[in-house]
Amino acid sequence: MKLNKIKINNNIFKLYFKKGVFVPTATTGFLISNFLKINKKIKNKKILDLGCGSGIIAIALANSLNKNTFYGSDLSENSLICCKKNFNKFKIVGEVKKGNMFKPWNGYKFDFIINDISGISSILAKKSKWFQNIPSSSGLDGSKITIQVIKNCSKYLNKKGKLYLPLISLSNCNKILNFAKRKFKKTRIVSENKWFLPDDLAKYQNLLFKMKAKKQISFDYKFGKFICYTKILELKN
């Protein structure tokens, strides 16, 4: 286990990491910054981070929001070890459990759920440095896990509870969004963030264009660059 410096929205956190623990990406930062913009003054709320990894989302939110309780769950044993150690390091009030999706949280209700679980095509995840030593079971079009979260989260949300999740263009965003609109009364895109596809994925041009043609993923291609996006979706009961 070692300490790594993680920069999130101009704040630097020193967190414990072990092999196989997901390192936060720009998407993690987008989730945190948009959550804070919308929920500036919340207190006494219960906030769940699905796929908590190192615990960075709870730690970054607690750095700006006082008097809330944070919960995290992950399938990875190493993630649980690091998250618990990081919670203790930063004196986070809350609870960390091991398990898949919502299984550890039977009987719990939350005011907010934040989902940062893998949301890109499993084929591309296997080829990406982002997911090195990290298993991905999001399916060919990257929608499987996200749709499962949307389908099952309602009974774990309080009456006015909200779910936040990323729509990443390396997945079938339209499929996910259409499903969300059938399950939730209120859906809205709170931000859209564009970025260039890293070289380790951009080299698979033939695969990328083939997947786009099948509407499994989406992107723009200009001046020899793949331009992708991450949209942050807010769902409300």
Coordinates of C-alpha atoms in Angstrom, one line a residue:
M1 CA 0.0 0.0 0.0
K2 CA 1.3 3.4 -0.9
L3 CA 0.2 7.1 -0.7
N4 CA -0.6 8.8 -4.0
K5 CA -1.4 12.4 -4.6
I6 CA -4.8 12.8 -6.4
K7 CA -5.9 16.2 -7.7
I8 CA -9.6 16.8 -7.8
N9 CA -10.9 20.2 -8.8
N10 CA -7.8 22.1 -7.6
N11 CA -7.6 20.2 -4.3
I12 CA -4.9 17.7 -3.7
F13 CA -5.5 14.6 -1.6
K14 CA -3.0 12.0 -0.4
L15 CA -4.7 8.7 -0.6
Y16 CA -3.7 5.1 0.1
F17 CA -3.8 2.8 -3.0
K18 CA -3.1 -0.9 -3.6
K19 CA -2.8 -2.8 -6.9
G20 CA -6.2 -3.1 -8.6
V21 CA -7.8 0.0 -7.0
F22 CA -9.3 2.3 -9.6
V23 CA -7.4 5.6 -9.9
P24 CA -9.8 8.5 -10.3
T25 CA -10.2 9.9 -13.8
A26 CA -11.6 13.2 -15.2
T27 CA -15.0 11.6 -14.9
T28 CA -14.7 11.4 -11.2
G29 CA -13.8 15.0 -11.1
F30 CA -16.8 15.9 -13.2
L31 CA -19.1 14.0 -10.8
I32 CA -17.7 15.7 -7.8
S33 CA -17.7 19.3 -9.2
N34 CA -21.2 19.1 -10.5
F35 CA -22.6 17.5 -7.3
L36 CA -21.1 20.4 -5.3
K37 CA -22.5 23.0 -7.7
I38 CA -26.0 21.7 -7.3
N39 CA -25.9 20.7 -3.6
K40 CA -23.9 23.5 -2.0
K41 CA -25.4 23.6 1.4
I42 CA -26.7 20.1 2.2
K43 CA -26.4 18.9 5.8
N44 CA -27.4 15.7 7.7
K45 CA -27.7 13.8 4.4
K46 CA -26.8 10.2 3.7
I47 CA -24.6 9.9 0.5
L48 CA -23.7 6.5 -1.1
D49 CA -20.8 6.0 -3.5
L50 CA -21.2 2.9 -5.5
G51 CA -17.9 1.4 -6.7
C52 CA -16.1 3.6 -4.1
G53 CA -12.5 2.5 -5.0
S54 CA -10.2 4.5 -2.8
G55 CA -13.0 6.6 -1.3
I56 CA -12.1 9.8 -3.1
I57 CA -15.7 10.9 -3.9
A58 CA -16.7 10.9 -0.2
I59 CA -13.4 12.5 0.8
A60 CA -13.7 15.3 -1.7
L61 CA -17.3 15.9 -0.9
A62 CA -16.6 15.9 2.8
N63 CA -13.9 18.5 2.3
S64 CA -16.5 20.9 1.1
L65 CA -19.7 19.7 2.8
N66 CA -20.0 19.4 6.6
K67 CA -22.3 17.3 8.7
N68 CA -23.1 14.5 6.2
T69 CA -22.7 10.8 6.4
F70 CA -20.9 8.9 3.7
Y71 CA -21.2 5.3 2.6
G72 CA -19.1 3.3 0.1
S73 CA -19.2 -0.2 -1.4
D74 CA -17.0 -2.1 -3.8
L75 CA -16.4 -5.6 -5.0
S76 CA -12.6 -5.3 -4.7
E77 CA -11.1 -6.4 -1.4
N78 CA -8.1 -4.1 -2.0
S79 CA -10.5 -1.2 -2.6
L80 CA -12.3 -1.9 0.7
I81 CA -8.9 -1.9 2.5
C82 CA -7.8 1.4 1.0
C83 CA -11.2 3.0 1.3
K84 CA -11.5 2.2 5.0
K85 CA -7.9 3.4 5.6
N86 CA -8.6 6.6 3.7
F87 CA -11.9 7.2 5.6
N88 CA -10.0 6.9 8.8
K89 CA -7.2 9.2 7.6
F90 CA -9.6 11.9 6.7
K91 CA -12.0 11.3 9.6
I92 CA -15.0 10.6 7.3
V93 CA -18.2 9.7 9.2
G94 CA -19.8 6.7 7.5
E95 CA -19.6 3.1 6.6
V96 CA -17.8 1.0 4.0
K97 CA -19.0 -2.5 2.9
K98 CA -18.0 -5.1 0.4
G99 CA -20.5 -6.3 -2.2
N100 CA -22.0 -6.0 -5.7
M101 CA -24.3 -3.1 -6.5
F102 CA -26.9 -2.6 -3.8
K103 CA -26.5 -6.0 -2.1
P104 CA -24.7 -4.6 0.9
W105 CA -27.3 -2.0 1.5
N106 CA -30.6 -3.9 2.1
G107 CA -32.7 -1.9 4.5
Y108 CA -30.7 1.4 3.9
K109 CA -32.1 4.6 2.4
F110 CA -30.0 7.4 1.0
D111 CA -30.5 11.0 0.0
F112 CA -28.0 10.8 -2.7
I113 CA -26.4 8.0 -4.7
I114 CA -23.3 8.6 -6.8
N115 CA -22.4 5.9 -9.4
D116 CA -18.8 6.0 -10.7
I117 CA -18.8 2.3 -11.7
S118 CA -17.4 1.4 -15.1
G119 CA -19.5 3.0 -17.8
I120 CA -17.6 2.3 -21.0
S121 CA -17.6 -0.7 -23.4
S122 CA -15.9 -3.7 -21.8
I123 CA -14.0 -4.2 -25.1
L124 CA -12.5 -0.7 -24.9
A125 CA -11.9 -1.0 -21.1
K126 CA -9.7 -4.0 -21.6
K127 CA -7.5 -2.0 -24.0
S128 CA -7.4 1.1 -21.8
K129 CA -4.8 2.1 -19.2
W130 CA -7.6 3.5 -17.1
F131 CA -8.8 -0.1 -16.3
Q132 CA -5.4 -1.8 -15.9
N133 CA -5.9 -4.6 -13.5
I134 CA -9.5 -3.5 -13.0
P135 CA -12.2 -6.0 -14.2
S136 CA -15.0 -4.5 -16.4
S137 CA -18.3 -6.3 -16.9
S138 CA -20.2 -3.4 -18.5
G139 CA -21.0 -5.3 -21.7
L140 CA -20.2 -4.7 -25.4
D141 CA -21.9 -1.3 -25.5
G142 CA -21.0 -0.2 -21.9
S143 CA -24.6 0.1 -20.7
K144 CA -25.0 -3.1 -18.6
I145 CA -23.9 -1.9 -15.2
T146 CA -25.3 1.6 -15.5
I147 CA -28.7 0.3 -16.5
Q148 CA -28.7 -2.1 -13.6
V149 CA -27.9 0.7 -11.2
I150 CA -30.8 2.8 -12.6
K151 CA -33.2 -0.1 -12.5
N152 CA -32.5 -1.1 -8.9
C153 CA -31.7 2.2 -7.1
S154 CA -35.2 3.6 -6.4
K155 CA -35.9 1.5 -3.3
Y156 CA -32.6 2.7 -1.8
L157 CA -33.4 6.4 -2.3
N158 CA -35.5 8.6 0.0
K159 CA -38.6 10.3 -1.3
K160 CA -36.7 13.2 -2.8
G161 CA -33.5 11.3 -3.4
K162 CA -31.2 11.8 -6.4
L163 CA -28.9 9.6 -8.4
Y164 CA -25.9 11.1 -10.2
L165 CA -24.0 9.2 -12.8
P166 CA -21.8 9.8 -15.9
L167 CA -22.8 9.2 -19.5
I168 CA -19.6 8.5 -21.3
S169 CA -19.6 8.5 -25.1
L170 CA -17.6 5.2 -25.1
S171 CA -20.9 3.6 -24.3
N172 CA -24.5 3.6 -25.7
C173 CA -25.6 6.8 -24.0
N174 CA -28.9 7.0 -25.8
K175 CA -29.9 3.5 -24.6
I176 CA -29.0 4.5 -21.0
L177 CA -30.8 7.8 -21.2
N178 CA -34.0 6.4 -22.7
F179 CA -34.1 3.7 -20.0
A180 CA -33.5 6.4 -17.3
K181 CA -36.5 8.4 -18.6
R182 CA -38.7 5.4 -18.2
K183 CA -37.7 4.8 -14.6
F184 CA -37.5 8.3 -13.2
K185 CA -39.9 11.2 -13.1
K186 CA -37.2 13.8 -13.5
T187 CA -34.0 13.5 -15.6
R188 CA -31.6 16.2 -16.6
I189 CA -28.1 16.5 -18.0
V190 CA -26.3 18.9 -15.7
S191 CA -23.1 19.2 -17.7
E192 CA -21.3 18.1 -20.8
N193 CA -17.5 17.8 -20.9
K194 CA -15.5 17.1 -24.0
W195 CA -12.1 15.5 -24.1
F196 CA -9.7 13.9 -26.6
L197 CA -9.4 10.1 -26.6
P198 CA -6.1 9.0 -25.2
D199 CA -3.5 7.5 -27.6
D200 CA -3.7 4.0 -26.1
L201 CA -7.3 3.8 -27.3
A202 CA -7.1 6.1 -30.4
K203 CA -4.8 3.6 -32.1
Y204 CA -7.7 1.2 -32.5
Q205 CA -9.3 3.3 -35.3
N206 CA -11.0 0.5 -37.2
L207 CA -12.6 -0.9 -34.0
L208 CA -13.8 2.5 -32.9
F209 CA -15.4 3.4 -36.2
K210 CA -17.0 -0.1 -36.4
M211 CA -18.5 0.3 -33.0
K212 CA -19.8 3.8 -33.8
A213 CA -21.4 2.5 -37.0
K214 CA -23.3 0.0 -34.8
K215 CA -24.3 2.8 -32.4
Q216 CA -22.5 1.0 -29.5
I217 CA -20.4 4.2 -28.8
S218 CA -20.3 7.7 -30.1
F219 CA -17.6 10.4 -30.8
D220 CA -16.6 13.1 -33.2
Y221 CA -13.5 12.8 -35.4
K222 CA -11.8 16.0 -36.4
F223 CA -8.3 16.8 -37.6
G224 CA -7.2 13.3 -36.8
K225 CA -8.5 13.4 -33.3
F226 CA -11.3 11.4 -31.5
I227 CA -13.4 13.8 -29.5
C228 CA -15.5 12.2 -26.8
Y229 CA -17.7 13.5 -24.0
T230 CA -18.8 12.8 -20.5
K231 CA -22.3 14.1 -19.5
I232 CA -23.4 14.1 -15.9
L233 CA -26.9 12.9 -15.5
E234 CA -29.1 13.7 -12.5
L235 CA -32.1 11.5 -11.8
K236 CA -34.8 12.3 -9.2
N237 CA -37.7 10.3 -7.8

